[in-house]
Amino acid sequence: MGQVGWIKVNTNIFSNRKIKILLKEREGDTYFRIWIQILTIAGECNRDGGLYISDNTPFKIKDFTNIIGKSSKTFTKILQKFIDLGMLIYKNDTYFVKNWSKYQSADKLKKIGKTNKVIEENIIEKSFNNTTEEKIRKEENRKETRVDESNFETLD
């Protein structure tokens, strides 16, 4: 799937009891920022909430720490808090945002995908038609510029 440049964040996010718990942590602002970063990474990955560094390679702690800029110890503690609160799931060596559909509408993604496919098909068809028309025009020009030598008289 292609990238989608948005995720849903509800205006009452600060009323969410899990966010309230995160914000009451010693470095609550950091927990919250990292949660938003994880949501945006999941949106960039566009894999049903799965967090992948590349097509088939899930994020490891080291990948997260390099991107987010926290130590492995701090980041592991924060991830564990997200898992304990039921915000993240760790399954088959991959982190997933739980209830991803709350943050990204599958129906809108399908609509975007269909629209993008139609646009791509139109571009390909237009390109093909332009190429074909160009070939026809060149062939017609070639025929018009061909000189019929039988109509010339020779000067001896």
CSV table of C-alpha atoms in Angstrom, one decimal:
chain,number,residue,atom,x,y,z
A,1,MET,CA,0.0,0.0,0.0
A,2,GLY,CA,1.1,3.5,-0.6
A,3,GLN,CA,1.7,6.1,2.0
A,4,VAL,CA,-1.1,8.1,3.5
A,5,GLY,CA,-0.2,11.5,4.9
A,6,TRP,CA,-2.6,11.5,7.8
A,7,ILE,CA,-3.8,9.8,11.0
A,8,LYS,CA,-6.9,10.6,13.0
A,9,VAL,CA,-6.3,12.2,16.4
A,10,ASN,CA,-9.5,13.0,18.3
A,11,THR,CA,-9.9,16.4,19.8
A,12,ASN,CA,-10.7,14.8,23.2
A,13,ILE,CA,-7.3,13.0,23.2
A,14,PHE,CA,-6.4,14.6,26.5
A,15,SER,CA,-9.6,13.2,28.1
A,16,ASN,CA,-8.5,9.7,27.2
A,17,ARG,CA,-7.8,7.9,30.5
A,18,LYS,CA,-4.7,6.2,29.0
A,19,ILE,CA,-3.3,9.5,27.8
A,20,LYS,CA,-4.0,11.0,31.3
A,21,ILE,CA,-2.0,8.1,32.9
A,22,LEU,CA,0.9,8.7,30.5
A,23,LEU,CA,0.9,12.4,31.2
A,24,LYS,CA,1.2,11.8,34.9
A,25,GLU,CA,4.4,9.8,34.5
A,26,ARG,CA,7.6,11.5,35.6
A,27,GLU,CA,8.3,12.4,31.9
A,28,GLY,CA,4.7,12.4,30.8
A,29,ASP,CA,5.3,14.8,27.9
A,30,THR,CA,7.9,12.5,26.5
A,31,TYR,CA,5.6,9.5,26.8
A,32,PHE,CA,2.9,11.5,24.9
A,33,ARG,CA,5.3,12.7,22.2
A,34,ILE,CA,6.6,9.2,21.6
A,35,TRP,CA,3.0,7.9,21.4
A,36,ILE,CA,2.3,10.4,18.7
A,37,GLN,CA,5.5,9.5,16.9
A,38,ILE,CA,4.6,5.8,17.0
A,39,LEU,CA,1.2,6.6,15.5
A,40,THR,CA,2.8,8.6,12.7
A,41,ILE,CA,5.3,5.8,12.1
A,42,ALA,CA,2.4,3.4,11.9
A,43,GLY,CA,0.6,5.7,9.5
A,44,GLU,CA,3.8,6.0,7.3
A,45,CYS,CA,4.1,2.2,7.3
A,46,ASN,CA,0.4,1.8,6.3
A,47,ARG,CA,0.4,-1.8,7.5
A,48,ASP,CA,-2.7,-2.0,9.7
A,49,GLY,CA,-0.9,-0.5,12.6
A,50,GLY,CA,2.3,-2.6,12.3
A,51,LEU,CA,5.6,-0.8,12.8
A,52,TYR,CA,8.1,-1.8,10.1
A,53,ILE,CA,11.5,-0.2,9.2
A,54,SER,CA,11.2,-1.7,5.7
A,55,ASP,CA,8.8,-3.9,3.8
A,56,ASN,CA,9.3,-7.0,5.8
A,57,THR,CA,11.5,-5.9,8.6
A,58,PRO,CA,9.8,-4.9,11.9
A,59,PHE,CA,11.2,-2.1,14.0
A,60,LYS,CA,13.6,-3.2,16.7
A,61,ILE,CA,14.3,-1.1,19.8
A,62,LYS,CA,17.6,0.1,18.3
A,63,ASP,CA,15.6,1.4,15.2
A,64,PHE,CA,13.2,3.3,17.4
A,65,THR,CA,15.9,4.8,19.5
A,66,ASN,CA,17.8,6.0,16.5
A,67,ILE,CA,14.7,7.7,15.1
A,68,ILE,CA,13.2,9.0,18.3
A,69,GLY,CA,16.4,9.9,20.0
A,70,LYS,CA,16.0,8.1,23.4
A,71,SER,CA,18.2,5.5,25.1
A,72,SER,CA,17.3,1.9,24.7
A,73,LYS,CA,16.6,1.7,28.5
A,74,THR,CA,14.2,4.7,28.4
A,75,PHE,CA,12.5,3.6,25.2
A,76,THR,CA,12.0,0.1,26.4
A,77,LYS,CA,10.4,1.4,29.6
A,78,ILE,CA,8.1,3.6,27.6
A,79,LEU,CA,7.1,0.8,25.1
A,80,GLN,CA,6.4,-1.5,28.1
A,81,LYS,CA,4.1,1.1,29.5
A,82,PHE,CA,2.2,1.3,26.2
A,83,ILE,CA,1.9,-2.5,26.2
A,84,ASP,CA,0.8,-2.5,29.8
A,85,LEU,CA,-1.9,0.1,29.0
A,86,GLY,CA,-3.1,-1.9,26.0
A,87,MET,CA,-2.0,0.7,23.5
A,88,LEU,CA,0.6,-1.5,21.7
A,89,ILE,CA,0.8,-5.2,21.0
A,90,TYR,CA,4.0,-7.1,20.5
A,91,LYS,CA,3.3,-10.2,18.3
A,92,ASN,CA,5.6,-12.3,16.1
A,93,ASP,CA,8.5,-9.9,16.7
A,94,THR,CA,6.4,-6.9,15.5
A,95,TYR,CA,4.9,-4.0,17.4
A,96,PHE,CA,1.3,-3.1,16.4
A,97,VAL,CA,-0.8,-0.1,17.5
A,98,LYS,CA,-3.8,-1.7,19.1
A,99,ASN,CA,-7.2,-0.6,17.6
A,100,TRP,CA,-5.5,0.9,14.6
A,101,SER,CA,-8.8,1.6,13.0
A,102,LYS,CA,-9.3,4.3,15.6
A,103,TYR,CA,-6.4,6.2,14.1
A,104,GLN,CA,-6.8,5.3,10.4
A,105,SER,CA,-10.1,4.7,8.5
A,106,ALA,CA,-9.9,1.6,6.4
A,107,ASP,CA,-12.8,2.6,4.2
A,108,LYS,CA,-11.2,5.9,3.4
A,109,LEU,CA,-7.9,4.2,2.7
A,110,LYS,CA,-9.6,1.9,0.2
A,111,LYS,CA,-11.3,4.8,-1.4
A,112,ILE,CA,-7.9,6.6,-1.7
A,113,GLY,CA,-6.4,3.4,-3.1
A,114,LYS,CA,-9.1,3.1,-5.7
A,115,THR,CA,-8.8,6.8,-6.7
A,116,ASN,CA,-5.0,6.5,-6.9
A,117,LYS,CA,-5.3,3.4,-9.1
A,118,VAL,CA,-7.7,5.1,-11.5
A,119,ILE,CA,-5.4,8.1,-11.7
A,120,GLU,CA,-2.4,5.8,-12.4
A,121,GLU,CA,-4.4,3.9,-15.1
A,122,ASN,CA,-5.4,7.2,-16.7
A,123,ILE,CA,-1.8,8.4,-16.7
A,124,ILE,CA,-0.6,5.1,-18.3
A,125,GLU,CA,-3.4,5.2,-20.9
A,126,LYS,CA,-2.7,8.9,-21.7
A,127,SER,CA,1.1,8.1,-22.0
A,128,PHE,CA,0.3,5.1,-24.3
A,129,ASN,CA,-2.0,7.2,-26.4
A,130,ASN,CA,0.5,10.1,-26.7
A,131,THR,CA,3.2,7.6,-27.7
A,132,THR,CA,1.0,5.9,-30.2
A,133,GLU,CA,-0.1,9.3,-31.7
A,134,GLU,CA,3.5,10.4,-31.9
A,135,LYS,CA,4.5,7.2,-33.7
A,136,ILE,CA,1.6,7.7,-36.2
A,137,ARG,CA,2.6,11.3,-36.8
A,138,LYS,CA,6.3,10.4,-37.3
A,139,GLU,CA,5.3,7.7,-39.8
A,140,GLU,CA,3.0,10.1,-41.7
A,141,ASN,CA,5.8,12.7,-41.8
A,142,ARG,CA,8.3,10.1,-43.0
A,143,LYS,CA,5.9,9.1,-45.8
A,144,GLU,CA,5.3,12.7,-46.8
A,145,THR,CA,9.0,13.5,-46.9
A,146,ARG,CA,10.0,10.5,-49.0
A,147,VAL,CA,11.0,11.6,-52.4
A,148,ASP,CA,9.6,9.7,-55.4
A,149,GLU,CA,12.7,9.6,-57.6
A,150,SER,CA,10.9,8.3,-60.6
A,151,ASN,CA,9.4,11.8,-61.2
A,152,PHE,CA,12.8,13.4,-61.6
A,153,GLU,CA,14.5,13.8,-65.0
A,154,THR,CA,18.2,13.1,-65.2
A,155,LEU,CA,20.4,15.7,-66.8
A,156,ASP,CA,23.0,14.1,-69.0
